[in-house]
Tab-separated table of C-alpha atoms in Angstrom:
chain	number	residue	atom	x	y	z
X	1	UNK	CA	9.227	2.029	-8.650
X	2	UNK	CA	7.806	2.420	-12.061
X	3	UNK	CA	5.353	-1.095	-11.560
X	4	UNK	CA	4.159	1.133	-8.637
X	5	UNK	CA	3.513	4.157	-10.675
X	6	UNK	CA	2.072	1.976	-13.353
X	7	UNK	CA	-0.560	0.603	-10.765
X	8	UNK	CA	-1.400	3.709	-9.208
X	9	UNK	CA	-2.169	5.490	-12.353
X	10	UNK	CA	-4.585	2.420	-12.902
X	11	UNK	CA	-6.398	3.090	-9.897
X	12	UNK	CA	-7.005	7.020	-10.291
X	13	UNK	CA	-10.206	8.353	-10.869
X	14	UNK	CA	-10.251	10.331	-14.620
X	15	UNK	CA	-13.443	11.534	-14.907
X	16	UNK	CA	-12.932	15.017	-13.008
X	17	UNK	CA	-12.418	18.258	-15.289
X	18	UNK	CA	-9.328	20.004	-15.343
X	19	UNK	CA	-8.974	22.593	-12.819
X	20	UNK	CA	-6.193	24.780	-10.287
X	21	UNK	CA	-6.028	27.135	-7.225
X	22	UNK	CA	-7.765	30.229	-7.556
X	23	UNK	CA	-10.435	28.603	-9.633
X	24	UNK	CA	-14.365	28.387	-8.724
X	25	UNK	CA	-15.789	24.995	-8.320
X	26	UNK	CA	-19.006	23.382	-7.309
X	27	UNK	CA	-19.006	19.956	-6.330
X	28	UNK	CA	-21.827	17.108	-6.358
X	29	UNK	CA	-20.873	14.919	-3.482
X	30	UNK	CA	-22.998	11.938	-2.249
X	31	UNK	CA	-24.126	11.520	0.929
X	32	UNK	CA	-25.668	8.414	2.247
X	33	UNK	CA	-28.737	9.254	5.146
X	34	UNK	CA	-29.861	5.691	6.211
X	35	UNK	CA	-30.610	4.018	3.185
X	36	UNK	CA	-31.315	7.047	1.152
X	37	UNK	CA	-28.391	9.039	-0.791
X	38	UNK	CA	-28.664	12.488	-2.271
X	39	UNK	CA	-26.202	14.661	-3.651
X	40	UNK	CA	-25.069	17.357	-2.133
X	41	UNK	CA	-23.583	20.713	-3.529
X	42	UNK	CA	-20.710	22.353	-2.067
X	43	UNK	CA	-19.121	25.429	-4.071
X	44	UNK	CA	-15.928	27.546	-3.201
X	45	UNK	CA	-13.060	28.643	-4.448
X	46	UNK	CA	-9.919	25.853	-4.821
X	47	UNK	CA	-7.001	26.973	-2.135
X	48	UNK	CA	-5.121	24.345	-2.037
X	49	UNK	CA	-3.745	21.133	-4.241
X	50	UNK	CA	-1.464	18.360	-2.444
X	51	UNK	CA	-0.077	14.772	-3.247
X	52	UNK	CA	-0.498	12.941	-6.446
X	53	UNK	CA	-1.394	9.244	-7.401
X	54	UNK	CA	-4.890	7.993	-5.663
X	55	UNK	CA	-3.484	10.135	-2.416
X	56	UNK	CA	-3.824	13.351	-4.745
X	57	UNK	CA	-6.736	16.061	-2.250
X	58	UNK	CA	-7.752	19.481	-2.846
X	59	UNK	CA	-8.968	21.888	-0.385
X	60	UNK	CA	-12.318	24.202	-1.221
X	61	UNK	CA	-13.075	27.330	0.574
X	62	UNK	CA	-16.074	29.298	1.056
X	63	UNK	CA	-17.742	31.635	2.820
X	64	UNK	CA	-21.294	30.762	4.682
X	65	UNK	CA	-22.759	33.688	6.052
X	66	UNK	CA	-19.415	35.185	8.567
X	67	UNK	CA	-17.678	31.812	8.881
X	68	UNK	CA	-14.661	30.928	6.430
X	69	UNK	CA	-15.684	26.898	5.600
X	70	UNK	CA	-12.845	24.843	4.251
X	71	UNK	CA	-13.324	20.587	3.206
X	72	UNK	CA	-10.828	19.146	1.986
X	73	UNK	CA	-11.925	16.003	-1.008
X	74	UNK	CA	-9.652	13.558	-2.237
X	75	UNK	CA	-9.618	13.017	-6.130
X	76	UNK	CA	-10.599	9.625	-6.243
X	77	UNK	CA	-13.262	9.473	-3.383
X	78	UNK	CA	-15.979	7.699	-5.188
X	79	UNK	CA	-18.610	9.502	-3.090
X	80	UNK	CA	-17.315	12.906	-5.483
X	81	UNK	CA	-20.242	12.636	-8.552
X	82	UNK	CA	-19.104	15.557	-10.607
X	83	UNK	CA	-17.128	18.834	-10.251
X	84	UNK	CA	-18.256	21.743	-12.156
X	85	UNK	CA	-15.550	24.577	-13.094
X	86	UNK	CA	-17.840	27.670	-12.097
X	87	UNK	CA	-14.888	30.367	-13.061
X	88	UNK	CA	-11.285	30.820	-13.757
X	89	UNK	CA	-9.290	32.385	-11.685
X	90	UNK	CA	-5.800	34.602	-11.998
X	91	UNK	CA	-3.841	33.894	-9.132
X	92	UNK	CA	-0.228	34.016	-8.952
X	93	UNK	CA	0.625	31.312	-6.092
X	94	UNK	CA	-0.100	27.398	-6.303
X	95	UNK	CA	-1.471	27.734	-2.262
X	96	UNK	CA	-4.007	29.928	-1.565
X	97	UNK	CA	-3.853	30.502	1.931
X	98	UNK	CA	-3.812	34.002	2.491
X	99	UNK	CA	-7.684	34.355	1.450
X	100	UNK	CA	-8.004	32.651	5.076
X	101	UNK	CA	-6.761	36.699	6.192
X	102	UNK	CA	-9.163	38.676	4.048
X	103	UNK	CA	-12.897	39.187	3.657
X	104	UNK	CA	-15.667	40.823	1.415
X	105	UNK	CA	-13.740	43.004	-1.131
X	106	UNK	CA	-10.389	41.868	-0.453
X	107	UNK	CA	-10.582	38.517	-0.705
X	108	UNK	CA	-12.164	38.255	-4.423
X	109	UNK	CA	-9.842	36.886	-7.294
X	110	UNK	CA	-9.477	38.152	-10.633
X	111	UNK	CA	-10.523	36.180	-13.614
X	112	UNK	CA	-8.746	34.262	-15.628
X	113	UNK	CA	-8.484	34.921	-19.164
X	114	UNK	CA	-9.132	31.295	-21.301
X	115	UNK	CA	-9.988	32.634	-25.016
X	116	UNK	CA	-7.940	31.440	-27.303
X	117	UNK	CA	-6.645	28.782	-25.242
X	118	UNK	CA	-7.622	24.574	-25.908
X	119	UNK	CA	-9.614	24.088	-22.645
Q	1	UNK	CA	-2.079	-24.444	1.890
Q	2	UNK	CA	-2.408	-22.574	-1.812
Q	3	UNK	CA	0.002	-20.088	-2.614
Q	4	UNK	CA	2.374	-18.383	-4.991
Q	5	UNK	CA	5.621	-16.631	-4.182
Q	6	UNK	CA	5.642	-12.614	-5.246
Q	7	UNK	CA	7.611	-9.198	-4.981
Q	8	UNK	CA	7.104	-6.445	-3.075
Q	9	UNK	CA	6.333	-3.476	-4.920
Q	10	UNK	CA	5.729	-0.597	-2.776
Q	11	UNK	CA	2.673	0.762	-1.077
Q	12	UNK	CA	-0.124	2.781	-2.132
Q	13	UNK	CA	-3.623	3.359	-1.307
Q	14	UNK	CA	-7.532	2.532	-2.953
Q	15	UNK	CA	-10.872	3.639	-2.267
Q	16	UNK	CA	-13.192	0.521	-0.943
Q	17	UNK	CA	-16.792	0.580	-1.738
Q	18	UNK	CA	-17.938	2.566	1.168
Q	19	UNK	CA	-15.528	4.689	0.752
Q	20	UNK	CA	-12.709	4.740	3.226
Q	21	UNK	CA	-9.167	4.744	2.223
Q	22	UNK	CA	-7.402	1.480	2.461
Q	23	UNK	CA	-3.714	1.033	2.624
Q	24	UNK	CA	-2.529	-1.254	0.115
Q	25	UNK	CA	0.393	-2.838	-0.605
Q	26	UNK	CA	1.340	-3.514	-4.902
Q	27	UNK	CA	2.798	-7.143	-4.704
Q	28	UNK	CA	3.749	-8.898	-8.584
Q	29	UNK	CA	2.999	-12.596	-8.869
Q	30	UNK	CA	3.829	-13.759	-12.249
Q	31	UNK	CA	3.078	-17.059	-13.176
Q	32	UNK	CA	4.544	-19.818	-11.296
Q	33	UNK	CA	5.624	-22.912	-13.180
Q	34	UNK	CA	5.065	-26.670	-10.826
Q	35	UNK	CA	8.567	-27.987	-10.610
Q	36	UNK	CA	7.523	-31.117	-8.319
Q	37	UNK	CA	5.227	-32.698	-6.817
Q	38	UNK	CA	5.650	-34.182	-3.728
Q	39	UNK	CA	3.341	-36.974	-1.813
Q	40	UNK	CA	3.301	-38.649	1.547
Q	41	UNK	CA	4.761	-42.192	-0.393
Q	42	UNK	CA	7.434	-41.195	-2.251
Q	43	UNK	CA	8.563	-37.712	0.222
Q	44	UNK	CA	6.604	-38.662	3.399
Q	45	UNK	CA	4.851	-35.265	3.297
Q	46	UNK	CA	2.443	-33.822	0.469
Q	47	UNK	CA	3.928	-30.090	-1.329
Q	48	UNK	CA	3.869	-28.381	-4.385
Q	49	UNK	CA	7.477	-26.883	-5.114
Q	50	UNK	CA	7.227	-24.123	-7.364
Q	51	UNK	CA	9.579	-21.674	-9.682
Q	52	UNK	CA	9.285	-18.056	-10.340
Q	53	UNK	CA	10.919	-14.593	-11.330
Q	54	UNK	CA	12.807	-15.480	-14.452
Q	55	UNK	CA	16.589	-15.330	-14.658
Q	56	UNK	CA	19.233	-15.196	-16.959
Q	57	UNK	CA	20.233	-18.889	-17.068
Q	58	UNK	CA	23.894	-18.275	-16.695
Q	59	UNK	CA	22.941	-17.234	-13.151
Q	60	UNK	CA	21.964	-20.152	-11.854
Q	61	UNK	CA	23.975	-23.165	-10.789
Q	62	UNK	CA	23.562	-26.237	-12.936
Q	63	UNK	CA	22.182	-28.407	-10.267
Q	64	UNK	CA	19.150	-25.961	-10.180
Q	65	UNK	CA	19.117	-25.834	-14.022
Q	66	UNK	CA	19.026	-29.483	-14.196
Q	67	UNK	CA	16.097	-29.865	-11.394
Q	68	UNK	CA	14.053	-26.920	-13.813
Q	69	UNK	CA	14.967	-29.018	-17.229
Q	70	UNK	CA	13.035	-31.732	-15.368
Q	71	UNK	CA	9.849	-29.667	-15.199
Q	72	UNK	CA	10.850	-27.963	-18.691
Q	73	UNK	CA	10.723	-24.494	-16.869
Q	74	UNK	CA	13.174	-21.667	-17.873
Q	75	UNK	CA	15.835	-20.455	-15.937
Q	76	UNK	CA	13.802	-19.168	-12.184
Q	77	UNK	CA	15.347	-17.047	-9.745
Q	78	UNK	CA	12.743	-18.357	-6.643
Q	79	UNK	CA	11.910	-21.921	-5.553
Q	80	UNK	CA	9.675	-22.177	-2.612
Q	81	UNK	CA	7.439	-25.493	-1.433
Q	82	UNK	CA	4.023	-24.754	-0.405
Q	83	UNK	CA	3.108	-27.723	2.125
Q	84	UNK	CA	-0.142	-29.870	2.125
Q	85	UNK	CA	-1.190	-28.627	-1.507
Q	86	UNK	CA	-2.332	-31.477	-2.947
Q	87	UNK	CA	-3.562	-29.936	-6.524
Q	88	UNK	CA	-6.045	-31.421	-8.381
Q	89	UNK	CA	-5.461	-32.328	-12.293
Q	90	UNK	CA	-2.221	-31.093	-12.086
Q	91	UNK	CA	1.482	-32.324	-12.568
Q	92	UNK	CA	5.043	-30.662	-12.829
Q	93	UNK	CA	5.210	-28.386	-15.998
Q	94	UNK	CA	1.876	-26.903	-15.390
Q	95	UNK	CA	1.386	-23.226	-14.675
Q	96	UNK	CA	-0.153	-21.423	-12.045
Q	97	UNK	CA	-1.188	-17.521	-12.893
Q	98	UNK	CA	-2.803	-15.335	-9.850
Q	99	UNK	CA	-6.296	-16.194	-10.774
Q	100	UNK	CA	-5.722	-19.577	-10.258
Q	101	UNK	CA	-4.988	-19.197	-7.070
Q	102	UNK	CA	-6.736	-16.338	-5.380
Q	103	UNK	CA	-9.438	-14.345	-5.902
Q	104	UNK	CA	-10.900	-10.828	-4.305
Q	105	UNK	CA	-11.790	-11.329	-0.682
Q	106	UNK	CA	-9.639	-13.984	-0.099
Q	107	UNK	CA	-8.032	-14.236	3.420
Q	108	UNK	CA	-4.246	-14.404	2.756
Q	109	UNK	CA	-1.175	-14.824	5.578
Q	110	UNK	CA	2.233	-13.579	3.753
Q	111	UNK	CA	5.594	-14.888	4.646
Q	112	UNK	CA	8.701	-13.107	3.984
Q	113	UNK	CA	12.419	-11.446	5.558
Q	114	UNK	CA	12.104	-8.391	7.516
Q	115	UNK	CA	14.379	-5.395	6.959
Q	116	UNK	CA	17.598	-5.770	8.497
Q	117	UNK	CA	18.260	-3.312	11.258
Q	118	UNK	CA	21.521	-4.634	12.377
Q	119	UNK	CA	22.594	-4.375	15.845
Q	120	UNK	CA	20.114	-2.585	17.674
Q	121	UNK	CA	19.502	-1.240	21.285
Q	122	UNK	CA	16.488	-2.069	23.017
Q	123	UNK	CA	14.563	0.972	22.380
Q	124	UNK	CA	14.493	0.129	18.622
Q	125	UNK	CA	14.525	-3.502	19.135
Q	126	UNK	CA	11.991	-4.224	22.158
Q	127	UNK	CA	10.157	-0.549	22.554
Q	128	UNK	CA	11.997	-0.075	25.581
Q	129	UNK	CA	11.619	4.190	26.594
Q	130	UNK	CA	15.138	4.638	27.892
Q	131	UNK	CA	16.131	6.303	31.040
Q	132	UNK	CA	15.197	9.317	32.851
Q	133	UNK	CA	15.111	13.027	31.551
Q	134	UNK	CA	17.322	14.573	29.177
Q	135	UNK	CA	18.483	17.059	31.568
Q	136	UNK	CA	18.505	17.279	35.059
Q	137	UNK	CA	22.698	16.151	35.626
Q	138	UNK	CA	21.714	13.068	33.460
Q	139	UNK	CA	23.912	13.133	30.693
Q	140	UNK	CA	24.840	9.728	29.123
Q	141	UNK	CA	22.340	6.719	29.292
Q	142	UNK	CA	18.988	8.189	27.644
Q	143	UNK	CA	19.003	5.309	25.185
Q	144	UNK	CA	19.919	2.565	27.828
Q	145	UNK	CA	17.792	-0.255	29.048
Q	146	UNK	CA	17.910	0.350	32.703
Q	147	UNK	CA	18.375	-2.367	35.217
Q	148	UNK	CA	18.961	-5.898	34.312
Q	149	UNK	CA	17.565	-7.411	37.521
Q	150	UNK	CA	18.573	-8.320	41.114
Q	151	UNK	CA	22.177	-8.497	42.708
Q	152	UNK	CA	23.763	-11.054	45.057
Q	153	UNK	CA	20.415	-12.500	44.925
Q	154	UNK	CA	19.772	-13.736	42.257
Q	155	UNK	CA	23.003	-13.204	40.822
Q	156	UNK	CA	22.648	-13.681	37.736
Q	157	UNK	CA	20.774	-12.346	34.652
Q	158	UNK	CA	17.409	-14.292	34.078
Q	159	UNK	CA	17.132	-15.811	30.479
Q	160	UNK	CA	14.963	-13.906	28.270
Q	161	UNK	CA	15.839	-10.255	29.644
Q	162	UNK	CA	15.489	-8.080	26.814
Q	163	UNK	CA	18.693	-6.974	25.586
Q	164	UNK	CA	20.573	-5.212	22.410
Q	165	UNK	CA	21.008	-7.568	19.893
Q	166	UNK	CA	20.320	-8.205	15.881
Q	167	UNK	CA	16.889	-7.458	15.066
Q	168	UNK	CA	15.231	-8.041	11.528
Q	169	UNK	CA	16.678	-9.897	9.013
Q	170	UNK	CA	14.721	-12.980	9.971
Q	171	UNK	CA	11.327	-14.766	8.457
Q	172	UNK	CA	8.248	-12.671	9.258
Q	173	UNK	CA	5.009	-14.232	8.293
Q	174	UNK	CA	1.723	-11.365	8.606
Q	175	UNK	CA	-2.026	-12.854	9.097
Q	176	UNK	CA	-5.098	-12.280	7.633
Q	177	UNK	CA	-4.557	-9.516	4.900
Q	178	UNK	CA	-6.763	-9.690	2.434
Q	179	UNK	CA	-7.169	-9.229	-1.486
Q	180	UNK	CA	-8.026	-5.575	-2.521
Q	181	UNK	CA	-7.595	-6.213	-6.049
Q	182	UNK	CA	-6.389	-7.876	-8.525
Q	183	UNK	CA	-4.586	-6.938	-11.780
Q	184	UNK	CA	-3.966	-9.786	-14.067
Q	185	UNK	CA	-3.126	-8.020	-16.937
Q	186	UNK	CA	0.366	-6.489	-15.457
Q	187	UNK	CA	0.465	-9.283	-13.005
Q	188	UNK	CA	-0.229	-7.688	-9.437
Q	189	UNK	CA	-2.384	-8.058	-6.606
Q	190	UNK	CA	-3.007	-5.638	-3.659
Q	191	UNK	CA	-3.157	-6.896	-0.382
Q	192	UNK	CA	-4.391	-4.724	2.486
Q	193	UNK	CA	-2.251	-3.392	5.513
Q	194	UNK	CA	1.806	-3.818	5.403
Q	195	UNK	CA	3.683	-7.018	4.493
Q	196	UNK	CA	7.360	-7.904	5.597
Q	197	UNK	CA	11.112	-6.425	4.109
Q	198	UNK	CA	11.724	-4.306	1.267
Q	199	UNK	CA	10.266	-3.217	-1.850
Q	200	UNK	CA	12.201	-5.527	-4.153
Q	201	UNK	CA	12.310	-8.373	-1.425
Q	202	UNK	CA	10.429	-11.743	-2.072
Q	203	UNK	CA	7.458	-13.110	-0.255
Q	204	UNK	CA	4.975	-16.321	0.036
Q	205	UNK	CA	1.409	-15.658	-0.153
Q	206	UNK	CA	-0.861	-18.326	0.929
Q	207	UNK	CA	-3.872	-18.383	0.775
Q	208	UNK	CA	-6.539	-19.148	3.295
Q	209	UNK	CA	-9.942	-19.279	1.966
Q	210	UNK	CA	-9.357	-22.181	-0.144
Q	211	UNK	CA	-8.784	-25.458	0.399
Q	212	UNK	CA	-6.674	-28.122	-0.522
């Protein structure tokens, strides 16, 4: 078992910033029209963390306009160019899901105090 | 046909360049050490017999010991022929590593046991359905294979019917997997899709896209 762990950690992706559930993120994914690629920006707020190794996803929610968007992104997807950490956030679960339930006001999160701390 | 014997690691999964998700399975192939050569004069058939996965040499028997001494190779757990490898420039007591052998791309057929499932009924063993509802009055043959075939004609059982029976525990061989990767430094190669028995058990990779 620890060969495979060895292997796996060999194959993950490193180059992503630090960041957990409740926090802010916008995210430079690729997207390939015909021949062409651009990068695309998607920005929410990180629900949801799951698996680990090169199987390790994260889901991103957001609003646009009325309609609640989620997209989930796998760690390692090399079409993922960068991830910016937009803003903290103080949350006291690992799974966000009950943001799905609220709107406007209610569904805002409280920042996340980082002074004093190393990144 | 080219080939080294490995282990099975476990499975896991890599990005390919277009970026789909491939499944992958983590196979170590240290390096192999030639114990014989063998040619159509002398054996009537031409093979390379090769030694791998060291052991501790009080744990194998002496006739084994004394056919490795020949080669001077250590004390190997696995000896395995690969058939109509005639290698070039090379001659017991050489070593193979994975980069010898294959390379990325390379179409690859893998040979090994299958996990042992014992005795098992046909739904396990032949993907049989079973019988009827669960309910209904039914109450004891949900698992069972049905009818066998005719009565007093024929009267008998034809050969072949599917039946309960062993199943696994026998040699498997998978085609056409190929090489995601390759890992020389900790001695590993990952092959695409699923390969036969357990993580621990021993398989032959041969490879396809090169000759001789």
């Amino acid at each position: 078992m620890d060969k495979l762990k060895l292997v796996e950690q060999s194959l993950v992706a490193d180059n992503l910033p630090e960041f957990i559930a409740g926090d802010t993120v916008n995210i430079h994914y690729r997207v390939k029209e015909g021949e062409k690629e651009r990068i695309q920006q998607y920005q929410g707020v990180v629900i949801a963390m799951r698996g680990s190794g090169p199987n390790r996803t994260f889901t991103v929610r957001k609003m646009s306009g009325n309609i609640g968007v989620e997209r989930i992104f796998p760690f390692n997807s090399p079409f993922i160019a960068q991830v910016d950490v937009k803003r903290r956030g103080k949350v006291r679960r690992a799974k966000l899901f009950y943001l799905r339930e609220l709107r406007g006001k209610a569904a805002r999160i409280q920042e996340r105090d980082t002074k004093g701390k190393k990144k | 046909m080219r080939g080294l014997v490995g282990k099975k690691i476990g499975m896991t999964s890599v990005f390919d360049e277009i970026g789909r998700s491939i499944p992958v399975t983590v196979v170590e192939v240290p390096t192999a050490v030639i114990t014989q050569i063998k040619t159509e004069e002398t054996d009537g058939y031409n093979a390379v017999q090769l030694a791998s996965f060291d052991r501790k040499e009080k744990n194998i028997s002496k006739s084994v010991k004394g056919h490795l001494d020949k080669a001077g190779s250590e004390a190997k757990a696995v000896i395995i022929e690969f058939r109509n490898y005639i290698p070039e420039g090379l001659e017991a007591g050489d070593e193979l590593t994975i980069e010898d052998v294959f390379s990325v791309g390379d179409i690859v057929d893998v040979a090994g046991t299958s996990k042992g499932r014992g005795f098992a009924g046909v739904i396990k063993r032949h993907n049989f359905s079973g019988v009827g509802d669960e309910t209904h009055g039914q109450h004891n043959r949900l698992r069972a294979p049905g009818s066998i075939g005719g009565a007093s004609d024929p009267a008998r059982v034809f050969k072949g019917m599917r039946m309960a029976g062993q199943y696994g525990n026998t040699r498997v061989k998978v085609k056409n997997l190929s090489i995601a990767k390759i890992l020389p430094e900790s001695s590993v190669i990952l092959l695409t899709g699923s390969i036969p028995g357990p993580n621990g058990g021993y398989v032959e990779i041969l490879n396809k896209s090169s000759e001789g």
